[in-house]
Amino acid sequence: MYTTELDKSRPVDLQTGEPKDLVDAFEARVAADEFIEPKDWMPEAYRKTLIRQISQHAHSEIIGMYPEGNWITRAPSLQRKAILLAKVQDEGGHGLYLYCAAETLGASRDEMVDALHSGKAKYSTIFNYPTLTWADIGAIGWLVDGAAIMNQVPLQRTSYGPYARAMVRVCKEESFHQRQGYSIMLALAEGTDAQRRMAQDALNRWWWPSLMMFGPPDDASPNTERSMRWRIKRETNDELRQKFVDATVPQAELLGLSIPDPDLTWNETRGAYDFGDIDWSEFYAVVKGEGMCAKERITARKKAWDDGAWVREAADAYEAKKQARNVA
Ligand code: 3HC
């Protein structure tokens, strides 16, 4: 970090007022694909946008436990229950890694949690949709975790070191999440007519919200241009969305299920699928907190946080006692 009392003779970056030599050195390091580490100098705006993205990523992991958690007691077999339990537990761990990564930037856990509980911070819109049948658990693993993998694999090369390293572990576990979801969909698609209908119904309800996970179109994204320049993002929202569609359509065909998009068609010239318009008014309404389960999710989250207060207090008391013993 540069000294707080700026050396007046030192040229400053006209936009941010930060020392120009430090800004230029930072930009050169990012352009050379170097990792930026917690103790390195970084522009305040870089630090801020990372705290924004990483903390909201963490919030998404934690809130993402609720839609699936509702089905742990109703899984159709002991094996499915054990698999779902492991997945939900993984998501909690992903949230903790990411909160820790955000803390290396100076954010405090309490501030981040308060921002989530107050609605100031976002979490992925996808987790505001209800999980109506067991097939939804399959669709979430297959589509939501599939989209998460598409978005998170490039983040293993994000310019901020702690975030990139957290993603390496997260991506390994996401692959299991996606496989188990696809295996649920396969079992249903190869099952009775009623099970096949249940799988198709889940695909119909989760397809478009999964495409929204990649964020607004690039030309409507206030963060993408700068995040790409700073190599926080390695591919844009639209690029990753397209990759997800191209990878997932053949998987639906293998399941014998149809993607709920009459405009979906293979474009030979582009070597990619053309697909229909996304309903961005729905996206922005859910971002604004109007999602079907938004209230239920945050209420459950706040209750869990309050119910867990005694554990945090006990851990703090234990730590304080240990410190006092070490000092004595
Ligand atoms: N849900 C809620 N808000 C969203 C959103 C979504 N699906 N997509 C974008 N937004 C918000 C952004 O946060 C931003 O608001 P903000 O400036 O107040 O934070 C605004 O909409 C404009 O979007 P941008 O594209 O400009 O924002 P970003 O550059 O941050 O891109 C992103 C959005 C692609 C989600 C990016 O933040 C990102 O890659 N985040 C890391 C991955 C992540 O958070 N994934 C969420 C799901 S986690 C998950 O699925 C776990 C799995 O295990 C189930």
Tab-separated table of C-alpha atoms and ligand atoms in Angstrom:
chain	number	residue	atom	x	y	z
A	1	MET	CA	0.000	0.000	0.000
A	2	TYR	CA	1.304	3.494	-0.655
A	3	THR	CA	1.869	5.912	2.242
A	4	THR	CA	-1.275	7.727	3.359
A	5	GLU	CA	0.492	11.121	3.141
A	6	LEU	CA	0.923	11.282	-0.646
A	7	ASP	CA	4.217	12.716	-1.872
A	8	LYS	CA	2.857	15.835	-3.590
A	9	SER	CA	5.515	15.797	-6.338
A	10	ARG	CA	4.432	12.282	-7.347
A	11	PRO	CA	2.248	12.244	-10.503
A	12	VAL	CA	-1.246	10.874	-9.797
A	13	ASP	CA	-3.734	8.985	-11.919
A	14	LEU	CA	-6.188	11.693	-12.992
A	15	GLN	CA	-9.236	9.441	-12.572
A	16	THR	CA	-8.540	8.017	-9.132
A	17	GLY	CA	-5.945	10.338	-7.608
A	18	GLU	CA	-3.784	7.284	-6.908
A	19	PRO	CA	-0.034	7.406	-7.597
A	20	LYS	CA	0.362	6.931	-11.363
A	21	ASP	CA	3.484	4.786	-11.058
A	22	LEU	CA	1.650	2.355	-8.796
A	23	VAL	CA	-1.412	2.258	-11.072
A	24	ASP	CA	0.782	1.648	-14.132
A	25	ALA	CA	2.753	-1.095	-12.353
A	26	PHE	CA	-0.504	-2.751	-11.266
A	27	GLU	CA	-1.963	-2.645	-14.787
A	28	ALA	CA	1.287	-4.106	-16.192
A	29	ARG	CA	1.219	-6.997	-13.672
A	30	VAL	CA	-2.410	-7.814	-14.506
A	31	ALA	CA	-1.691	-7.611	-18.246
A	32	ALA	CA	1.231	-10.018	-17.704
A	33	ASP	CA	-1.242	-12.476	-16.086
A	34	GLU	CA	0.400	-12.224	-12.663
A	35	PHE	CA	-1.659	-12.957	-9.557
A	36	ILE	CA	-2.349	-9.963	-7.335
A	37	GLU	CA	-1.946	-11.004	-3.690
A	38	PRO	CA	-3.497	-9.483	-0.527
A	39	LYS	CA	-0.355	-7.577	0.467
A	40	ASP	CA	0.202	-6.123	-3.036
A	41	TRP	CA	-0.751	-2.551	-3.867
A	42	MET	CA	-4.041	-2.436	-5.772
A	43	PRO	CA	-6.373	0.348	-6.936
A	44	GLU	CA	-9.177	0.976	-4.445
A	45	ALA	CA	-11.734	0.293	-7.196
A	46	TYR	CA	-10.156	-3.125	-7.874
A	47	ARG	CA	-10.394	-4.015	-4.194
A	48	LYS	CA	-13.990	-2.781	-3.972
A	49	THR	CA	-15.274	-4.626	-7.032
A	50	LEU	CA	-13.590	-7.815	-5.847
A	51	ILE	CA	-15.252	-7.550	-2.420
A	52	ARG	CA	-18.552	-6.967	-4.234
A	53	GLN	CA	-18.200	-9.988	-6.536
A	54	ILE	CA	-16.597	-12.430	-4.077
A	55	SER	CA	-18.971	-11.651	-1.197
A	56	GLN	CA	-22.004	-12.001	-3.471
A	57	HIS	CA	-20.564	-15.242	-4.793
A	58	ALA	CA	-20.279	-16.426	-1.184
A	59	HIS	CA	-23.835	-15.306	-0.402
A	60	SER	CA	-25.046	-17.284	-3.434
A	61	GLU	CA	-23.351	-20.443	-2.195
A	62	ILE	CA	-24.910	-20.101	1.254
A	63	ILE	CA	-28.419	-19.225	0.054
A	64	GLY	CA	-28.057	-21.937	-2.593
A	65	MET	CA	-28.135	-24.487	0.249
A	66	TYR	CA	-31.791	-23.752	1.009
A	67	PRO	CA	-33.640	-24.846	-2.162
A	68	GLU	CA	-31.840	-28.213	-2.095
A	69	GLY	CA	-31.808	-28.530	1.697
A	70	ASN	CA	-35.610	-28.691	1.564
A	71	TRP	CA	-35.325	-32.053	-0.223
A	72	ILE	CA	-32.783	-33.816	2.017
A	73	THR	CA	-35.562	-35.317	4.159
A	74	ARG	CA	-37.582	-36.219	1.061
A	75	ALA	CA	-34.899	-37.810	-1.138
A	76	PRO	CA	-36.245	-41.009	-2.771
A	77	SER	CA	-33.480	-43.284	-1.422
A	78	LEU	CA	-30.786	-43.377	1.264
A	79	GLN	CA	-28.138	-43.096	-1.456
A	80	ARG	CA	-29.755	-39.971	-2.995
A	81	LYS	CA	-30.119	-38.498	0.504
A	82	ALA	CA	-26.428	-39.081	1.258
A	83	ILE	CA	-25.367	-37.560	-2.081
A	84	LEU	CA	-27.594	-34.499	-1.604
A	85	LEU	CA	-26.378	-34.070	1.971
A	86	ALA	CA	-22.773	-34.077	0.723
A	87	LYS	CA	-23.567	-31.564	-2.001
A	88	VAL	CA	-25.350	-29.124	0.322
A	89	GLN	CA	-22.473	-29.430	2.789
A	90	ASP	CA	-20.029	-28.648	-0.052
A	91	GLU	CA	-21.958	-25.474	-0.899
A	92	GLY	CA	-21.599	-24.299	2.699
A	93	GLY	CA	-17.861	-24.889	2.451
A	94	HIS	CA	-17.673	-22.945	-0.822
A	95	GLY	CA	-19.372	-20.031	0.898
A	96	LEU	CA	-16.825	-20.092	3.738
A	97	TYR	CA	-13.815	-20.227	1.334
A	98	LEU	CA	-15.225	-17.233	-0.499
A	99	TYR	CA	-15.961	-15.210	2.638
A	100	CYS	CA	-12.349	-15.888	3.688
A	101	ALA	CA	-11.107	-14.757	0.250
A	102	ALA	CA	-13.123	-11.533	0.604
A	103	GLU	CA	-11.701	-11.004	4.115
A	104	THR	CA	-8.163	-10.930	2.657
A	105	LEU	CA	-9.295	-7.677	0.972
A	106	GLY	CA	-10.236	-6.111	4.286
A	107	ALA	CA	-13.955	-6.930	4.285
A	108	SER	CA	-15.312	-8.131	7.633
A	109	ARG	CA	-17.543	-11.201	7.895
A	110	ASP	CA	-20.101	-9.309	9.955
A	111	GLU	CA	-20.269	-6.495	7.377
A	112	MET	CA	-20.781	-8.999	4.560
A	113	VAL	CA	-23.445	-10.920	6.483
A	114	ASP	CA	-25.220	-7.654	7.408
A	115	ALA	CA	-25.182	-6.608	3.746
A	116	LEU	CA	-26.832	-9.923	2.795
A	117	HIS	CA	-29.426	-9.789	5.574
A	118	SER	CA	-30.298	-6.137	4.885
A	119	GLY	CA	-30.746	-6.797	1.159
A	120	LYS	CA	-27.874	-4.405	0.310
A	121	ALA	CA	-25.868	-7.293	-1.144
A	122	LYS	CA	-27.105	-9.570	-3.899
A	123	TYR	CA	-27.048	-13.309	-4.327
A	124	SER	CA	-27.745	-15.245	-7.502
A	125	THR	CA	-31.325	-14.859	-8.693
A	126	ILE	CA	-31.505	-18.573	-9.438
A	127	PHE	CA	-31.936	-19.415	-5.763
A	128	ASN	CA	-35.203	-17.506	-5.548
A	129	TYR	CA	-37.076	-20.144	-7.534
A	130	PRO	CA	-39.020	-22.920	-5.739
A	131	THR	CA	-38.009	-26.587	-5.797
A	132	LEU	CA	-41.405	-28.196	-6.438
A	133	THR	CA	-40.453	-31.818	-7.187
A	134	TRP	CA	-37.479	-34.179	-6.844
A	135	ALA	CA	-36.718	-33.521	-10.522
A	136	ASP	CA	-35.881	-29.932	-9.511
A	137	ILE	CA	-32.961	-31.293	-7.513
A	138	GLY	CA	-31.766	-33.012	-10.674
A	139	ALA	CA	-32.278	-29.870	-12.751
A	140	ILE	CA	-30.402	-27.740	-10.197
A	141	GLY	CA	-27.397	-30.081	-10.181
A	142	TRP	CA	-27.398	-30.462	-13.976
A	143	LEU	CA	-28.235	-26.886	-15.034
A	144	VAL	CA	-27.429	-24.569	-12.099
A	145	ASP	CA	-24.207	-26.288	-11.104
A	146	GLY	CA	-23.474	-26.786	-14.795
A	147	ALA	CA	-23.802	-23.022	-15.312
A	148	ALA	CA	-21.762	-22.415	-12.163
A	149	ILE	CA	-18.967	-24.627	-13.545
A	150	MET	CA	-19.022	-22.740	-16.852
A	151	ASN	CA	-18.701	-19.473	-14.939
A	152	GLN	CA	-16.245	-20.667	-12.291
A	153	VAL	CA	-13.685	-22.566	-14.388
A	154	PRO	CA	-12.349	-19.316	-15.939
A	155	LEU	CA	-12.338	-17.791	-12.427
A	156	GLN	CA	-9.516	-20.221	-11.562
A	157	ARG	CA	-7.431	-17.748	-13.637
A	158	THR	CA	-8.898	-14.590	-12.137
A	159	SER	CA	-6.215	-12.007	-11.341
A	160	TYR	CA	-6.791	-12.034	-7.564
A	161	GLY	CA	-4.791	-14.944	-6.110
A	162	PRO	CA	-6.951	-16.004	-3.146
A	163	TYR	CA	-10.106	-16.005	-5.340
A	164	ALA	CA	-8.436	-18.047	-8.085
A	165	ARG	CA	-7.126	-20.611	-5.577
A	166	ALA	CA	-10.540	-20.939	-3.894
A	167	MET	CA	-12.027	-21.664	-7.328
A	168	VAL	CA	-9.661	-24.612	-7.939
A	169	ARG	CA	-11.169	-26.537	-5.020
A	170	VAL	CA	-14.719	-25.324	-5.722
A	171	CYS	CA	-14.600	-26.441	-9.359
A	172	LYS	CA	-13.483	-29.956	-8.418
A	173	GLU	CA	-16.539	-30.315	-6.165
A	174	GLU	CA	-18.900	-28.658	-8.679
A	175	SER	CA	-18.158	-31.431	-11.195
A	176	PHE	CA	-19.555	-33.982	-8.717
A	177	HIS	CA	-22.571	-31.681	-8.158
A	178	GLN	CA	-23.320	-31.534	-11.845
A	179	ARG	CA	-22.848	-35.301	-12.382
A	180	GLN	CA	-25.212	-36.222	-9.565
A	181	GLY	CA	-27.839	-33.844	-10.950
A	182	TYR	CA	-27.536	-35.282	-14.440
A	183	SER	CA	-27.788	-38.811	-13.021
A	184	ILE	CA	-31.084	-37.883	-11.304
A	185	MET	CA	-32.425	-36.509	-14.611
A	186	LEU	CA	-31.277	-39.657	-16.454
A	187	ALA	CA	-33.014	-41.940	-13.928
A	188	LEU	CA	-36.247	-39.962	-14.346
A	189	ALA	CA	-35.960	-39.679	-18.128
A	190	GLU	CA	-35.538	-43.482	-18.347
A	191	GLY	CA	-38.327	-44.059	-15.804
A	192	THR	CA	-42.103	-44.048	-16.060
A	193	ASP	CA	-44.060	-41.571	-18.187
A	194	ALA	CA	-44.902	-39.643	-15.021
A	195	GLN	CA	-41.198	-39.424	-14.111
A	196	ARG	CA	-40.294	-38.304	-17.627
A	197	ARG	CA	-42.980	-35.600	-17.432
A	198	MET	CA	-41.579	-34.503	-14.049
A	199	ALA	CA	-38.077	-34.191	-15.554
A	200	GLN	CA	-39.366	-32.195	-18.547
A	201	ASP	CA	-41.396	-29.930	-16.243
A	202	ALA	CA	-38.264	-29.207	-14.175
A	203	LEU	CA	-36.232	-28.449	-17.326
A	204	ASN	CA	-39.004	-26.096	-18.485
A	205	ARG	CA	-38.872	-24.152	-15.203
A	206	TRP	CA	-35.093	-24.043	-14.680
A	207	TRP	CA	-33.775	-23.463	-18.207
A	208	TRP	CA	-34.256	-19.717	-18.592
A	209	PRO	CA	-33.357	-18.769	-14.963
A	210	SER	CA	-30.123	-20.785	-15.481
A	211	LEU	CA	-29.234	-18.637	-18.524
A	212	MET	CA	-29.790	-15.550	-16.363
A	213	MET	CA	-27.110	-16.783	-13.915
A	214	PHE	CA	-24.435	-15.453	-16.296
A	215	GLY	CA	-25.629	-11.901	-15.695
A	216	PRO	CA	-27.145	-9.280	-18.001
A	217	PRO	CA	-26.090	-8.974	-21.641
A	218	ASP	CA	-22.559	-7.589	-22.019
A	219	ASP	CA	-23.884	-4.285	-23.376
A	220	ALA	CA	-26.038	-3.890	-20.239
A	221	SER	CA	-23.345	-4.913	-17.749
A	222	PRO	CA	-21.812	-1.999	-15.801
A	223	ASN	CA	-18.953	-4.172	-14.485
A	224	THR	CA	-17.859	-6.457	-17.328
A	225	GLU	CA	-15.654	-4.092	-19.341
A	226	ARG	CA	-13.496	-3.133	-16.324
A	227	SER	CA	-13.571	-6.663	-14.871
A	228	MET	CA	-12.263	-8.002	-18.179
A	229	ARG	CA	-9.492	-5.354	-18.302
A	230	TRP	CA	-8.459	-6.238	-14.785
A	231	ARG	CA	-8.751	-9.962	-15.635
A	232	ILE	CA	-11.173	-10.509	-12.795
A	233	LYS	CA	-13.400	-11.963	-15.481
A	234	ARG	CA	-11.696	-13.997	-18.206
A	235	GLU	CA	-14.763	-14.311	-20.434
A	236	THR	CA	-17.808	-12.081	-20.721
A	237	ASN	CA	-21.357	-12.886	-19.567
A	238	ASP	CA	-22.580	-13.541	-23.110
A	239	GLU	CA	-19.543	-15.666	-24.056
A	240	LEU	CA	-20.064	-17.956	-21.053
A	241	ARG	CA	-23.843	-18.103	-21.583
A	242	GLN	CA	-23.275	-19.198	-25.184
A	243	LYS	CA	-20.773	-21.867	-24.080
A	244	PHE	CA	-23.299	-23.166	-21.561
A	245	VAL	CA	-26.083	-23.437	-24.165
A	246	ASP	CA	-23.771	-25.164	-26.654
A	247	ALA	CA	-22.655	-27.700	-24.019
A	248	THR	CA	-26.082	-28.356	-22.485
A	249	VAL	CA	-28.378	-28.784	-25.517
A	250	PRO	CA	-26.744	-32.111	-26.562
A	251	GLN	CA	-27.084	-33.322	-22.941
A	252	ALA	CA	-30.830	-32.612	-23.055
A	253	GLU	CA	-31.049	-34.528	-26.331
A	254	LEU	CA	-29.322	-37.513	-24.684
A	255	LEU	CA	-31.968	-37.360	-21.950
A	256	GLY	CA	-34.715	-37.261	-24.559
A	257	LEU	CA	-35.924	-33.949	-23.101
A	258	SER	CA	-36.632	-30.790	-25.081
A	259	ILE	CA	-35.230	-27.365	-24.289
A	260	PRO	CA	-38.174	-24.946	-23.757
A	261	ASP	CA	-37.043	-22.516	-26.487
A	262	PRO	CA	-38.809	-22.627	-29.882
A	263	ASP	CA	-36.082	-20.358	-31.327
A	264	LEU	CA	-33.245	-22.729	-30.412
A	265	THR	CA	-31.485	-23.794	-33.582
A	266	TRP	CA	-27.961	-24.860	-34.616
A	267	ASN	CA	-26.223	-22.127	-36.588
A	268	GLU	CA	-23.743	-23.857	-38.904
A	269	THR	CA	-21.995	-20.606	-39.797
A	270	ARG	CA	-21.396	-19.637	-36.161
A	271	GLY	CA	-20.797	-23.225	-35.055
A	272	ALA	CA	-23.068	-22.490	-32.112
A	273	TYR	CA	-26.732	-22.513	-31.138
A	274	ASP	CA	-28.909	-19.485	-31.762
A	275	PHE	CA	-31.432	-19.168	-28.962
A	276	GLY	CA	-34.459	-17.100	-28.055
A	277	ASP	CA	-34.657	-13.817	-26.128
A	278	ILE	CA	-34.218	-13.957	-22.373
A	279	ASP	CA	-36.917	-12.167	-20.355
A	280	TRP	CA	-34.668	-9.519	-18.758
A	281	SER	CA	-37.630	-7.898	-17.041
A	282	GLU	CA	-37.998	-11.115	-15.009
A	283	PHE	CA	-34.246	-11.074	-14.273
A	284	TYR	CA	-34.231	-7.486	-12.994
A	285	ALA	CA	-37.431	-8.043	-10.991
A	286	VAL	CA	-35.806	-11.011	-9.227
A	287	VAL	CA	-32.566	-9.046	-8.727
A	288	LYS	CA	-34.714	-6.355	-7.110
A	289	GLY	CA	-36.007	-8.919	-4.597
A	290	GLU	CA	-39.270	-9.908	-6.257
A	291	GLY	CA	-38.290	-13.565	-6.691
A	292	MET	CA	-40.940	-16.137	-5.681
A	293	CYS	CA	-38.911	-17.385	-2.697
A	294	ALA	CA	-36.885	-14.247	-1.911
A	295	LYS	CA	-38.540	-13.543	1.449
A	296	GLU	CA	-38.513	-17.230	2.473
A	297	ARG	CA	-34.788	-17.542	1.694
A	298	ILE	CA	-33.654	-14.464	3.635
A	299	THR	CA	-35.976	-15.247	6.568
A	300	ALA	CA	-34.539	-18.775	6.785
A	301	ARG	CA	-31.005	-17.378	6.460
A	302	LYS	CA	-31.474	-14.801	9.240
A	303	LYS	CA	-33.035	-17.441	11.528
A	304	ALA	CA	-30.111	-19.801	10.928
A	305	TRP	CA	-27.670	-16.942	11.658
A	306	ASP	CA	-29.479	-16.044	14.895
A	307	ASP	CA	-29.813	-19.707	15.949
A	308	GLY	CA	-26.070	-20.112	15.433
A	309	ALA	CA	-25.111	-17.096	17.575
A	310	TRP	CA	-24.395	-19.298	20.617
A	311	VAL	CA	-21.842	-21.316	18.615
A	312	ARG	CA	-20.008	-18.148	17.529
A	313	GLU	CA	-20.083	-16.786	21.094
A	314	ALA	CA	-18.757	-20.078	22.497
A	315	ALA	CA	-15.959	-20.144	19.906
A	316	ASP	CA	-15.043	-16.508	20.691
A	317	ALA	CA	-15.050	-17.227	24.458
A	318	TYR	CA	-12.862	-20.302	23.955
A	319	GLU	CA	-10.443	-18.312	21.770
A	320	ALA	CA	-10.291	-15.464	24.321
A	321	LYS	CA	-9.555	-17.950	27.143
A	322	LYS	CA	-6.836	-19.619	25.055
A	323	GLN	CA	-5.240	-16.226	24.309
A	324	ALA	CA	-5.413	-15.265	28.003
A	325	ARG	CA	-3.720	-18.571	28.959
A	326	ASN	CA	-0.967	-17.992	26.355
A	327	VAL	CA	-0.382	-14.482	27.657
A	328	ALA	CA	-0.286	-15.571	31.337
B	1	3HC	N1	-28.222	-12.803	-9.785
B	1	3HC	C1	-28.178	-11.671	-9.038
B	1	3HC	N2	-27.500	-10.558	-9.412
B	1	3HC	C2	-26.845	-10.604	-10.582
B	1	3HC	C3	-26.820	-11.736	-11.406
B	1	3HC	C4	-27.562	-12.879	-10.959
B	1	3HC	N3	-27.623	-13.978	-11.670
B	1	3HC	N4	-26.069	-11.469	-12.499
B	1	3HC	C5	-25.641	-10.204	-12.353
B	1	3HC	N5	-26.119	-9.690	-11.215
B	1	3HC	C6	-25.905	-8.334	-10.717
B	1	3HC	C7	-24.436	-8.064	-10.481
B	1	3HC	O1	-24.056	-8.440	-9.164
B	1	3HC	C8	-24.375	-6.552	-10.704
B	1	3HC	O2	-24.875	-5.898	-9.551
B	1	3HC	P1	-23.851	-5.197	-8.526
B	1	3HC	O3	-22.962	-4.286	-9.350
B	1	3HC	O4	-24.730	-4.467	-7.563
B	1	3HC	O5	-23.074	-6.323	-7.888
B	1	3HC	C9	-25.422	-6.314	-11.787
B	1	3HC	O6	-26.307	-7.432	-11.745
B	1	3HC	C10	-24.823	-6.165	-13.177
B	1	3HC	O7	-24.229	-7.392	-13.529
B	1	3HC	P2	-22.732	-7.434	-14.095
B	1	3HC	O8	-22.672	-8.487	-15.128
B	1	3HC	O9	-22.277	-6.048	-14.454
B	1	3HC	O10	-21.968	-7.868	-12.768
B	1	3HC	P3	-20.650	-8.778	-12.690
B	1	3HC	O11	-19.594	-8.252	-13.601
B	1	3HC	O12	-20.341	-8.917	-11.264
B	1	3HC	O13	-21.109	-10.194	-13.295
B	1	3HC	C11	-21.554	-12.379	-12.402
B	1	3HC	C12	-22.107	-10.966	-12.631
B	1	3HC	C13	-21.352	-13.048	-13.769
B	1	3HC	C14	-22.517	-13.187	-11.545
B	1	3HC	C15	-20.187	-12.238	-11.696
B	1	3HC	O14	-20.385	-11.471	-10.526
B	1	3HC	C16	-19.563	-13.569	-11.316
B	1	3HC	O15	-19.013	-14.249	-12.156
B	1	3HC	N6	-19.641	-13.906	-10.023
B	1	3HC	C17	-18.978	-15.127	-9.536
B	1	3HC	C18	-19.841	-16.354	-9.738
B	1	3HC	C19	-21.139	-16.269	-8.970
B	1	3HC	O16	-21.355	-15.429	-8.160
B	1	3HC	N7	-22.040	-17.169	-9.278
B	1	3HC	C20	-23.330	-17.160	-8.591
B	1	3HC	C21	-23.836	-18.523	-8.438
B	1	3HC	S1	-22.901	-19.459	-7.299
B	1	3HC	C22	-23.457	-20.984	-7.594
B	1	3HC	O17	-24.165	-21.208	-8.489
B	1	3HC	C23	-23.000	-22.049	-6.670
B	1	3HC	C24	-23.283	-23.406	-7.165
B	1	3HC	O18	-22.578	-24.279	-6.339
B	1	3HC	C25	-24.706	-23.771	-7.107
